[in-house]
Structures are given as C-alpha cells and as structure tokens.
Amino acid sequence: MSIEQSEGPVTIVEQGAAQGVSFGLTDEQKALRELARTFAEKEIRPKAAEYDEHSTHPADVVAKAHEVGLMNLHVPESLGGPGLSSFDGMLVGEELNWGCSGIGTSIGANALGAGPVLVAGTEEQQARWLAPLLEEPILCSFGLSEPDAGSDVSAIQTTAVRHGDEYVINGSKMFITNAGHAEWLVVFASTDRSKAHRGLSAFVVPTDLDGVVVERHLDKMGQRSTDTSAIAFGDVRVPASNRLGAEGEGFKIAMKTLDLTRPGTAAGAVGVAQAAYEYAVSYARERVQFGQPIALNQGVSFLVADMATEIDASRLLVWQASWLIDQGQRATLQSSFAKRFAADTAMKVTTDAVQIYGGYGYMKEYPVEKLMRDAKLFQIYEGTSQIQRLVIAKEIFLPRD
Ligand code: CAA
C-alpha cells in the first residue's frame, strides 16, 4: 500500500477565512436550544433514573418530543419537515443528551435510521418513508452491524437475492438501536458476495413483513433506556422498489450516512460531559473536607479545569463538522475528529466526576454513576474510538477526493 502525498487535515481556519465563521448563535438557534434544554429539564431528567433502572423504552417521552418538534429535524421542508441544518441538530442533540443520553438516543436515532433514505433515496422513496415520520412518533432504525461484522462492515453476511421484482433477505443484525420499536429499518445486505464491500446494497425493510423477528432486547451497561435489539430476517420478501441506490452502493451509502450522523453522536457525548461537569463543579463547591471546600484543592480544581477545556474543544469540533456539512462539503475527517474526541472526553470527564464525588460518586443514588456508564457507549457505537482514528489516519495518508 502506498502512502500518498497530502497536506494533512483541512482546518476550519482555512475554510472559515473564505466563508466566515461565527461562534454566536442566531435568535432562532438560541430559542431552539432553549426549547431542547427546557424539554430535557422538565420531561427527560425526572424520568431518567427510572427508565435506566428498568431498561424500558421511553415511549411517552419520545411521543412528547415528537409533539414539540424535537424529532426528525433534518426531514426537508419539501416533505413538510423542519428541514433544520446539521448545526441546529447539534444544538438539540447536546441538550437532550444532557437530560439523559439513553432517552436522548431514543429520540435522536431516527436521524441515523432515516439517514440512508436522505443520502440515497429518490424523491418518491423519501416521500414514502420520511413523510409519515412527521405525522406520528414512528421510529426507524439503521441495520448495519451483525454478530460477526461490527467494525468490519465489508464482512456483512446478510444476503439479499433478487427474484423478479423482489429481493429475499436472510441474515441477522446486532446492536440495532430502537429495533424493537421501529416501524422500518434500513438493512445493509450483500447482493453479490464475490464483490465484498462493493457487493453490499441497502433496503428499507418494514418490520411487520413475514420473516422479520426481533430476537431479543439487549441488557446494556449504560444508555439503558434506549432499546438495543438483535433482529433476524428469514426469507423476508421486499419489493425491489425498496432498494436505496443501485446494487453495490450499500457500503458507500452507510459511510456517507455515518459522516452525517457521527457529529450528532459527538454532540450527545458533549451533553453527557457537560452534565457531569456541572454536577462536579457544584459538588466541589459544597463538599467540605479538611475545613474547606474541596474545590480549593488543586488536585480537584485542575480536574475541573481540564474538564471545562476539553468539553469546549469537543463542542467546537462538533460545530466545525456540522458547519462543513451545512456548507455541502464532505466532512469525513472532521466528523471522526468530533466523534473520537467528544466520546473520549465524555468518558474522561464522567470518570473524573465520579472521582470528585468520591464514595458518593460510586453510588447509584448520585447522578454521576449513571453518566459514567452512559458515556462508555459513545466510545463504541457509530464506530469505536479506534475506528475513528483509522478513518482519520486514512484521510491523512490515503485521502479520497
Ligand atoms: N464516504 C464515501 N465513500 C467512502 C467513505 C465515506 N466516508 N469511506 C470509505 N468510502 C469508500 C472508499 O473510497 C472505498 O471506495 P472504493 O470501493 O471505490 O475503493 C470503499 O468505500 C471502501 O473503503 P475502505 O477501504 O476505507 O473500507 P474498509 O473496509 O477499510 O472500512 C471503515 C473502512 C472505516 C473501517 C468502515 O468499515 C467503518 O466505518 N467501520 C465502522 C462501522 C460503524 O461505524 N459501525 C457502527 C454501526 S451504527 C451504530 O453503531 C448505531 C447503532 O444503532 C448501535
């Protein structure tokens, strides 16, 4: 493998100089963020512990989020949707996940489920699958991972064999967000095993078709209020008109979707880190040991200083990636920067928040224990932190056009 010459990562400084960069929010963006924060305070946080304990799908909160317009943000105006920018979605995602990342993910996962339809669907397919999402709180999922194909997408074993005007799908998917409650999901399957990743294709599969079986709800460490299920397909007959893009385009549809959604996952990680930071600051002010608040010890205040710095850096990476997406530019590199850094920051910040709380932090009756469990998932789903580094390294040494 040769290492091509490149000048390395594109930075916001170069791009921003041409088009202008502002760190200020418009009045509309401030109002949107306020709406999401108020929703997180009033509707999400009070229920977070209970849903976490029982690992149940928060259908009532999802329905309310739908009612107030905090779901399906990127469905275009032409279909009757809000047609919000990627950047606006980041503001909402951070706040909902600040409330609870399990519930926030339940609300936000339609962005991933619907992503391939937005990326590759015809106008007719978009109208058919996306417009109904606006009418009621319908969920949709992204069926990529399999028991033996997680990071290595090209190893997908699910097959789709064409018979006349239909495809017959066989296989199983693993770790699928909201699959137990989804009305449809996009299934990535091989239409030609001899072509590896170039033989993958994408299909919209309604979950009420014969042969679709939600096998089990998976019991997770954190983000327990988001349903994560295993789902199987046995001779599922899908009309050929449900295929997104051409045969063989599935891998690229998946990657292009992840380029768009990874900043949103990173925004969720920022929300969790921000919540842990706020708890840690307030506890460090109140907790007195050796006759003074523990915040007066550098061992504690320096942890808090690093938290604040790294949360801000994460947020700026999220904003940069979404800004690029809104400029219509490919943001593979910046999406992976944001996802890697924000996920690792959330893990570090929540771990340090538990440390600042000491013994209390380890107890379930205090909020930071849940945040630390929740944070871990950000380093795993939508591509692990190691996969993000792999993407970044490829963008540096083997850049694509
Ligand atoms: N956009 C467009 N095309 C892309 C692309 C992108 N971002 N990335 C790669 N491609 C193209 C390449 O140009 C190449 O094209 P050709 O066939 O024309 O040469 C092709 O796709 C293959 O690319 P690679 O050689 O880079 O592929 P790879 O097999 O080495 O894999 C990978 C790359 C980055 C590891 C990729 O497989 C990957 O992202 N894996 C992680 C998957 C992942 O994120 N899974 C999470 C599932 S979703 C989830 O977790 C949510 C949930 O519900 C729980």
Coordinates of C-alpha atoms and ligand atoms in Angstrom, one line a residue:
M1 CA 0.0 0.0 0.0
S2 CA 1.4 3.4 -0.9
I3 CA 1.2 6.5 1.2
E4 CA 0.1 9.4 -1.0
Q5 CA 1.3 12.9 -0.5
S6 CA -1.1 15.1 1.3
E7 CA -1.0 18.3 3.3
G8 CA -2.9 16.7 6.1
P9 CA -6.2 17.7 7.7
V10 CA -8.2 20.6 6.4
T11 CA -8.7 23.0 9.3
I12 CA -11.6 25.3 9.9
V13 CA -9.2 28.3 9.8
E14 CA -8.5 27.8 6.1
Q15 CA -12.1 27.2 5.2
G16 CA -13.6 29.8 7.5
A17 CA -11.5 32.5 6.1
A18 CA -13.3 32.2 2.8
Q19 CA -16.8 31.8 4.1
G20 CA -16.8 33.4 7.6
V21 CA -17.1 31.7 10.9
S22 CA -19.1 32.9 13.9
F23 CA -19.3 31.4 17.4
G24 CA -22.5 33.3 18.0
L25 CA -26.0 31.7 17.7
T26 CA -28.9 33.4 15.9
D27 CA -32.0 34.2 17.9
E28 CA -33.7 31.2 16.3
Q29 CA -30.9 28.9 17.3
K30 CA -30.9 30.3 20.9
A31 CA -34.7 29.6 21.0
L32 CA -34.2 26.1 19.6
R33 CA -31.5 25.3 22.2
E34 CA -33.7 26.7 24.9
L35 CA -36.6 24.6 23.8
A36 CA -34.4 21.5 23.9
R37 CA -32.9 22.4 27.3
T38 CA -36.4 23.0 28.9
F39 CA -37.6 19.7 27.4
A40 CA -34.6 17.9 28.9
E41 CA -35.1 19.5 32.3
K42 CA -38.9 19.0 32.5
E43 CA -39.5 15.8 30.5
I44 CA -36.3 13.8 30.4
R45 CA -34.4 14.3 33.7
P46 CA -37.2 13.5 36.0
K47 CA -37.7 10.1 34.3
A48 CA -34.1 9.2 33.6
A49 CA -33.3 7.1 36.7
E50 CA -36.5 5.0 36.4
Y51 CA -36.0 4.2 32.7
D52 CA -32.4 3.4 33.4
E53 CA -33.2 1.1 36.2
H54 CA -35.8 -0.9 34.2
S55 CA -34.2 -0.6 30.8
T56 CA -37.5 0.3 29.2
H57 CA -38.2 2.2 26.0
P58 CA -39.3 5.7 26.9
A59 CA -42.3 5.8 24.5
D60 CA -44.1 8.6 26.4
V61 CA -41.1 10.9 26.2
V62 CA -40.5 10.1 22.6
A63 CA -44.1 11.0 21.8
K64 CA -43.8 14.3 23.6
A65 CA -40.5 15.1 21.8
H66 CA -42.3 14.4 18.6
E67 CA -45.2 16.7 19.6
V68 CA -43.0 19.7 20.4
G69 CA -40.9 19.2 17.2
L70 CA -37.7 17.8 18.6
M71 CA -37.6 14.8 16.3
N72 CA -36.8 14.2 12.6
L73 CA -35.2 17.6 12.4
H74 CA -33.5 17.0 9.1
V75 CA -36.5 15.9 7.1
P76 CA -36.7 18.5 4.3
E77 CA -39.2 21.3 4.1
S78 CA -40.3 19.9 0.7
L79 CA -41.7 16.9 2.6
G80 CA -43.3 19.1 5.3
G81 CA -40.4 18.6 7.7
P82 CA -38.5 21.2 9.7
G83 CA -35.5 21.0 7.3
L84 CA -33.1 22.2 10.0
S85 CA -29.4 22.4 9.4
S86 CA -26.9 19.9 10.7
F87 CA -25.7 22.6 13.1
D88 CA -29.2 23.1 14.5
G89 CA -29.4 19.4 15.1
M90 CA -26.2 19.5 17.2
L91 CA -27.7 22.1 19.5
V92 CA -30.7 19.9 20.1
G93 CA -28.7 16.7 20.4
E94 CA -26.4 18.1 23.1
E95 CA -29.3 19.3 25.2
L96 CA -31.4 16.1 25.0
N97 CA -28.4 14.0 25.9
W98 CA -27.6 16.4 28.8
G99 CA -31.0 15.3 30.1
C100 CA -30.3 11.6 29.6
S101 CA -28.4 10.0 26.8
G102 CA -30.5 6.9 26.8
I103 CA -33.7 8.9 26.3
G104 CA -31.8 11.3 24.0
T105 CA -30.7 8.5 21.8
S106 CA -34.2 7.0 21.7
I107 CA -35.4 10.4 20.4
G108 CA -32.5 11.2 18.1
A109 CA -31.9 7.8 16.5
N110 CA -34.3 8.5 13.7
A111 CA -31.6 10.7 12.2
L112 CA -29.5 7.5 11.7
G113 CA -32.4 5.3 10.6
A114 CA -33.6 7.9 8.1
G115 CA -30.0 8.9 7.1
P116 CA -29.7 6.4 4.2
V117 CA -33.0 7.5 2.8
L118 CA -31.9 11.1 2.8
V119 CA -28.5 10.2 1.4
A120 CA -29.6 7.8 -1.4
G121 CA -33.4 7.7 -1.7
T122 CA -35.3 9.0 -4.7
E123 CA -37.9 11.8 -4.2
E124 CA -40.6 9.1 -4.2
Q125 CA -38.8 6.9 -1.6
Q126 CA -38.2 10.0 0.6
A127 CA -41.9 10.9 0.5
R128 CA -42.9 7.3 1.2
W129 CA -40.6 6.7 4.2
L130 CA -39.9 10.1 5.7
A131 CA -43.2 12.0 5.4
P132 CA -45.0 9.6 7.8
L133 CA -42.3 10.2 10.5
L134 CA -43.7 13.7 10.7
E135 CA -47.3 12.6 11.3
E136 CA -46.7 10.4 14.4
P137 CA -43.8 9.2 16.5
I138 CA -42.8 6.4 14.2
L139 CA -39.2 5.0 14.8
C140 CA -36.9 3.7 12.2
S141 CA -33.5 2.0 12.6
F142 CA -30.2 1.5 10.9
G143 CA -29.4 -2.2 10.3
L144 CA -25.7 -2.3 9.7
S145 CA -23.9 -4.2 12.5
E146 CA -24.1 -8.0 12.7
P147 CA -22.9 -10.6 15.2
D148 CA -19.7 -11.1 13.2
A149 CA -19.5 -7.7 11.4
G150 CA -19.1 -4.7 13.6
S151 CA -16.2 -2.5 12.8
D152 CA -15.6 -4.5 9.6
V153 CA -18.7 -3.6 7.6
S154 CA -17.4 -5.4 4.5
A155 CA -17.8 -8.7 6.4
I156 CA -21.6 -8.4 6.4
Q157 CA -23.2 -11.9 6.0
T158 CA -26.9 -10.9 5.5
T159 CA -27.8 -11.6 1.9
A160 CA -30.5 -10.2 -0.5
V161 CA -31.2 -12.4 -3.5
R162 CA -33.2 -11.0 -6.4
H163 CA -36.3 -12.9 -7.5
G164 CA -38.2 -11.0 -10.2
D165 CA -39.5 -7.7 -8.6
E166 CA -38.5 -8.7 -5.1
Y167 CA -35.4 -9.4 -3.0
V168 CA -35.4 -12.2 -0.5
I169 CA -33.4 -11.2 2.6
N170 CA -31.8 -13.7 5.1
G171 CA -29.5 -12.9 8.0
S172 CA -29.4 -11.2 11.3
K173 CA -28.4 -7.8 12.7
M174 CA -27.0 -7.0 16.1
F175 CA -27.0 -4.0 18.5
I176 CA -29.7 -2.2 16.5
T177 CA -30.9 1.0 18.2
N178 CA -34.7 1.1 18.6
A179 CA -35.2 -2.0 16.5
G180 CA -37.7 -3.5 19.0
H181 CA -40.0 -0.5 18.4
A182 CA -39.2 0.5 14.8
E183 CA -41.7 0.5 12.0
W184 CA -39.0 0.0 9.4
L185 CA -35.2 -0.2 9.2
V186 CA -32.6 0.1 6.5
V187 CA -30.9 -3.3 6.1
F188 CA -27.5 -3.5 4.5
A189 CA -27.1 -6.8 2.8
S190 CA -24.9 -8.5 0.3
T191 CA -26.3 -8.8 -3.2
D192 CA -23.0 -10.2 -4.5
R193 CA -20.7 -12.0 -2.0
S194 CA -17.9 -12.1 -4.5
K195 CA -17.5 -8.3 -4.5
A196 CA -17.1 -7.9 -0.7
H197 CA -17.9 -4.2 0.2
R198 CA -18.8 -3.4 -3.4
G199 CA -21.4 -6.1 -3.3
L200 CA -23.4 -4.5 -0.5
S201 CA -26.8 -2.9 -1.1
A202 CA -29.3 -1.1 1.1
F203 CA -33.0 -1.9 1.5
V204 CA -35.9 -0.3 3.5
V205 CA -37.5 -3.2 5.3
P206 CA -40.8 -2.7 7.2
T207 CA -40.7 -4.7 10.5
D208 CA -44.2 -6.1 10.0
L209 CA -43.1 -8.2 7.0
D210 CA -43.3 -12.0 7.4
G211 CA -39.9 -13.4 8.5
V212 CA -38.8 -10.3 10.4
V213 CA -38.2 -11.3 14.1
V214 CA -37.0 -9.1 16.9
E215 CA -35.0 -11.7 18.7
R216 CA -34.1 -10.0 21.9
H217 CA -33.8 -6.7 23.7
L218 CA -30.2 -6.5 24.9
D219 CA -29.4 -5.6 28.5
K220 CA -26.8 -2.9 28.5
M221 CA -24.3 -1.3 31.0
G222 CA -25.4 2.3 30.1
Q223 CA -27.9 4.2 28.0
R224 CA -30.3 1.6 29.3
S225 CA -33.4 3.4 28.3
T226 CA -32.6 3.1 24.6
D227 CA -33.8 -0.1 23.1
T228 CA -30.9 -2.0 21.6
S229 CA -32.1 -5.3 19.9
A230 CA -31.0 -8.2 17.8
I231 CA -33.2 -8.7 14.8
A232 CA -33.3 -11.6 12.3
F233 CA -34.6 -11.9 8.7
G234 CA -35.8 -15.3 7.4
D235 CA -36.8 -15.3 3.8
V236 CA -38.1 -11.8 4.0
R237 CA -39.6 -10.7 0.7
V238 CA -39.0 -7.0 0.0
P239 CA -40.1 -5.2 -3.2
A240 CA -37.2 -4.2 -5.4
S241 CA -38.5 -0.6 -5.2
N242 CA -37.3 -0.6 -1.5
R243 CA -33.7 -0.7 -2.6
L244 CA -31.9 2.6 -2.0
G245 CA -29.4 3.5 -4.7
A246 CA -28.1 0.9 -7.1
E247 CA -26.9 -2.6 -6.3
G248 CA -23.4 -2.4 -4.8
E249 CA -23.8 1.1 -3.4
G250 CA -24.7 0.0 0.1
F251 CA -21.2 0.4 1.7
K252 CA -20.9 4.0 0.5
I253 CA -24.4 4.8 1.5
A254 CA -23.6 3.6 5.0
M255 CA -20.3 5.6 5.2
K256 CA -21.9 8.8 3.8
T257 CA -24.7 8.4 6.4
L258 CA -22.2 8.0 9.2
D259 CA -20.3 11.0 8.0
L260 CA -23.5 13.0 8.7
T261 CA -24.5 11.4 11.9
R262 CA -21.2 11.0 13.8
P263 CA -21.2 14.7 14.8
G264 CA -24.6 14.2 16.3
T265 CA -23.4 11.3 18.4
A266 CA -20.4 13.5 19.4
A267 CA -22.9 16.3 20.4
G268 CA -24.6 13.7 22.6
A269 CA -21.3 12.9 24.2
V270 CA -20.8 16.7 24.9
G271 CA -24.2 16.8 26.6
V272 CA -23.2 14.0 28.9
A273 CA -19.8 15.5 29.7
Q274 CA -21.5 18.9 30.3
A275 CA -23.9 17.3 32.7
A276 CA -21.1 15.6 34.6
Y277 CA -19.1 18.8 34.7
E278 CA -22.0 20.8 36.2
Y279 CA -22.5 18.2 38.9
A280 CA -18.8 18.1 39.7
V281 CA -18.4 21.9 39.9
S282 CA -21.4 22.2 42.2
Y283 CA -20.2 19.3 44.4
A284 CA -16.7 20.6 44.6
R285 CA -18.0 23.9 45.9
E286 CA -20.2 22.3 48.5
R287 CA -18.2 19.4 49.8
V288 CA -16.0 20.4 52.7
Q289 CA -13.0 18.3 53.8
F290 CA -10.1 19.4 56.0
G291 CA -12.1 22.6 56.8
Q292 CA -12.6 23.9 53.3
P293 CA -14.5 23.2 50.0
I294 CA -12.6 20.5 48.1
A295 CA -12.6 22.9 45.1
L296 CA -9.8 24.8 46.8
N297 CA -7.5 21.8 46.3
Q298 CA -5.6 21.9 43.1
G299 CA -6.0 18.1 42.8
V300 CA -9.7 18.8 42.3
S301 CA -9.7 22.2 40.6
F302 CA -7.3 21.1 37.9
L303 CA -9.5 18.1 37.1
V304 CA -12.4 20.6 36.7
A305 CA -10.2 22.9 34.6
D306 CA -9.3 20.1 32.2
M307 CA -13.0 19.1 32.0
A308 CA -14.0 22.6 31.0
T309 CA -11.3 22.9 28.4
E310 CA -11.9 19.5 26.8
I311 CA -15.7 19.9 26.7
D312 CA -15.3 23.2 25.0
A313 CA -12.8 21.7 22.5
S314 CA -15.3 18.8 21.8
R315 CA -18.1 21.2 21.2
L316 CA -16.1 23.3 18.8
L317 CA -15.1 20.1 16.9
V318 CA -18.8 19.2 16.7
W319 CA -19.7 22.6 15.5
Q320 CA -16.9 22.6 12.9
A321 CA -18.1 19.2 11.5
S322 CA -21.7 20.3 11.2
W323 CA -20.7 23.6 9.8
L324 CA -18.8 21.8 7.0
I325 CA -21.8 19.6 6.4
D326 CA -24.0 22.7 6.1
Q327 CA -21.6 24.1 3.5
G328 CA -22.3 20.9 1.5
Q329 CA -18.7 19.7 2.0
R330 CA -17.6 16.2 2.7
A331 CA -16.8 16.1 6.5
T332 CA -15.4 12.5 6.9
L333 CA -12.3 13.8 8.7
Q334 CA -14.0 16.4 10.9
S335 CA -16.8 14.0 11.8
S336 CA -14.3 11.5 13.0
F337 CA -12.3 14.2 14.9
A338 CA -15.5 15.2 16.7
K339 CA -16.7 11.7 17.4
R340 CA -13.3 10.5 18.7
F341 CA -12.5 13.5 20.8
A342 CA -16.0 14.1 22.3
A343 CA -16.5 10.4 23.1
D344 CA -13.1 10.1 24.8
T345 CA -13.8 13.4 26.6
A346 CA -17.1 12.2 27.9
M347 CA -15.5 9.1 29.3
K348 CA -12.7 11.0 31.0
V349 CA -15.0 13.8 32.3
T350 CA -17.5 11.4 33.8
T351 CA -14.8 9.2 35.3
D352 CA -13.3 12.3 36.9
A353 CA -16.7 13.5 38.1
V354 CA -17.1 10.2 39.9
Q355 CA -13.6 10.7 41.4
I356 CA -14.6 14.2 42.7
Y357 CA -17.7 12.8 44.3
G358 CA -15.5 10.0 45.9
G359 CA -17.5 7.2 47.6
Y360 CA -20.8 9.0 46.9
G361 CA -20.0 9.1 43.2
Y362 CA -19.8 5.4 43.0
M363 CA -23.3 5.1 44.5
K364 CA -26.4 4.8 42.3
E365 CA -28.2 7.4 44.3
Y366 CA -25.9 10.1 42.9
P367 CA -26.2 11.1 39.3
V368 CA -22.6 10.8 38.1
E369 CA -22.5 7.0 38.4
K370 CA -25.1 6.7 35.6
L371 CA -23.3 9.3 33.5
M372 CA -20.1 7.3 33.6
R373 CA -21.9 4.2 32.4
D374 CA -23.7 6.1 29.7
A375 CA -20.5 7.8 28.5
K376 CA -18.9 4.4 27.7
L377 CA -21.2 3.7 24.8
F378 CA -20.1 6.9 22.9
Q379 CA -16.7 5.3 22.5
I380 CA -18.3 2.2 20.9
Y381 CA -21.4 2.9 18.8
E382 CA -21.3 4.6 15.4
G383 CA -17.7 3.4 15.1
T384 CA -15.4 2.9 18.0
S385 CA -12.8 5.5 19.0
Q386 CA -10.3 3.2 17.3
I387 CA -12.3 3.2 14.1
Q388 CA -12.4 7.0 14.2
R389 CA -8.6 7.0 14.4
L390 CA -8.5 4.6 11.5
V391 CA -10.7 6.9 9.4
I392 CA -8.6 10.0 10.4
A393 CA -5.3 8.2 9.5
K394 CA -6.8 7.1 6.2
E395 CA -7.9 10.7 5.5
I396 CA -4.3 11.9 6.2
F397 CA -2.3 9.2 4.4
L398 CA -4.8 7.9 1.8
P399 CA -7.0 10.8 1.1
R400 CA -10.1 10.4 -1.2
D401 CA -11.4 13.1 -3.5
Ligands
CAA1 N1 -17.8 8.3 2.1 C1 -17.8 7.8 0.8 N2 -17.1 6.7 0.5 C2 -16.4 6.1 1.4 C3 -16.3 6.6 2.7 C4 -17.0 7.8 3.0 N3 -17.0 8.3 4.3 N4 -15.4 5.8 3.4 C5 -15.0 4.9 2.6 N5 -15.6 5.0 1.4 C6 -15.3 4.2 0.2 C7 -13.8 4.2 -0.2 O1 -13.5 5.2 -1.1 C8 -13.8 2.8 -0.9 O2 -14.3 3.0 -2.2 P1 -13.9 2.0 -3.4 O3 -14.6 0.8 -3.2 O4 -14.4 2.8 -4.6 O5 -12.4 1.9 -3.4 C9 -14.8 2.0 -0.1 O6 -15.7 2.9 0.5 C10 -14.1 1.1 0.9 O7 -13.4 2.0 1.8 P2 -12.3 1.5 2.8 O8 -11.3 0.7 2.0 O9 -11.9 2.6 3.6 O10 -13.1 0.4 3.6 P3 -12.7 -0.5 4.9 O11 -13.3 -1.9 4.7 O12 -11.3 -0.4 5.2 O13 -13.6 0.1 6.1 C11 -14.0 1.5 7.9 C12 -13.5 1.4 6.5 C13 -13.7 3.0 8.3 C14 -13.3 0.6 8.9 C15 -15.5 1.3 7.9 O14 -15.8 -0.1 7.7 C16 -16.2 1.7 9.2 O15 -16.6 2.9 9.3 N6 -16.5 0.8 10.1 C17 -17.2 1.2 11.3 C18 -18.6 0.9 11.1 C19 -19.5 1.6 12.1 O16 -19.4 2.8 12.4 N7 -20.5 0.9 12.7 C20 -21.4 1.4 13.5 C21 -22.8 1.0 13.2 S1 -24.1 2.1 13.5 C22 -24.3 2.1 15.2 O17 -23.5 1.8 15.9 C23 -25.6 2.7 15.7 C24 -26.4 1.7 16.4 O18 -27.6 1.6 16.1 C25 -25.9 1.0 17.6

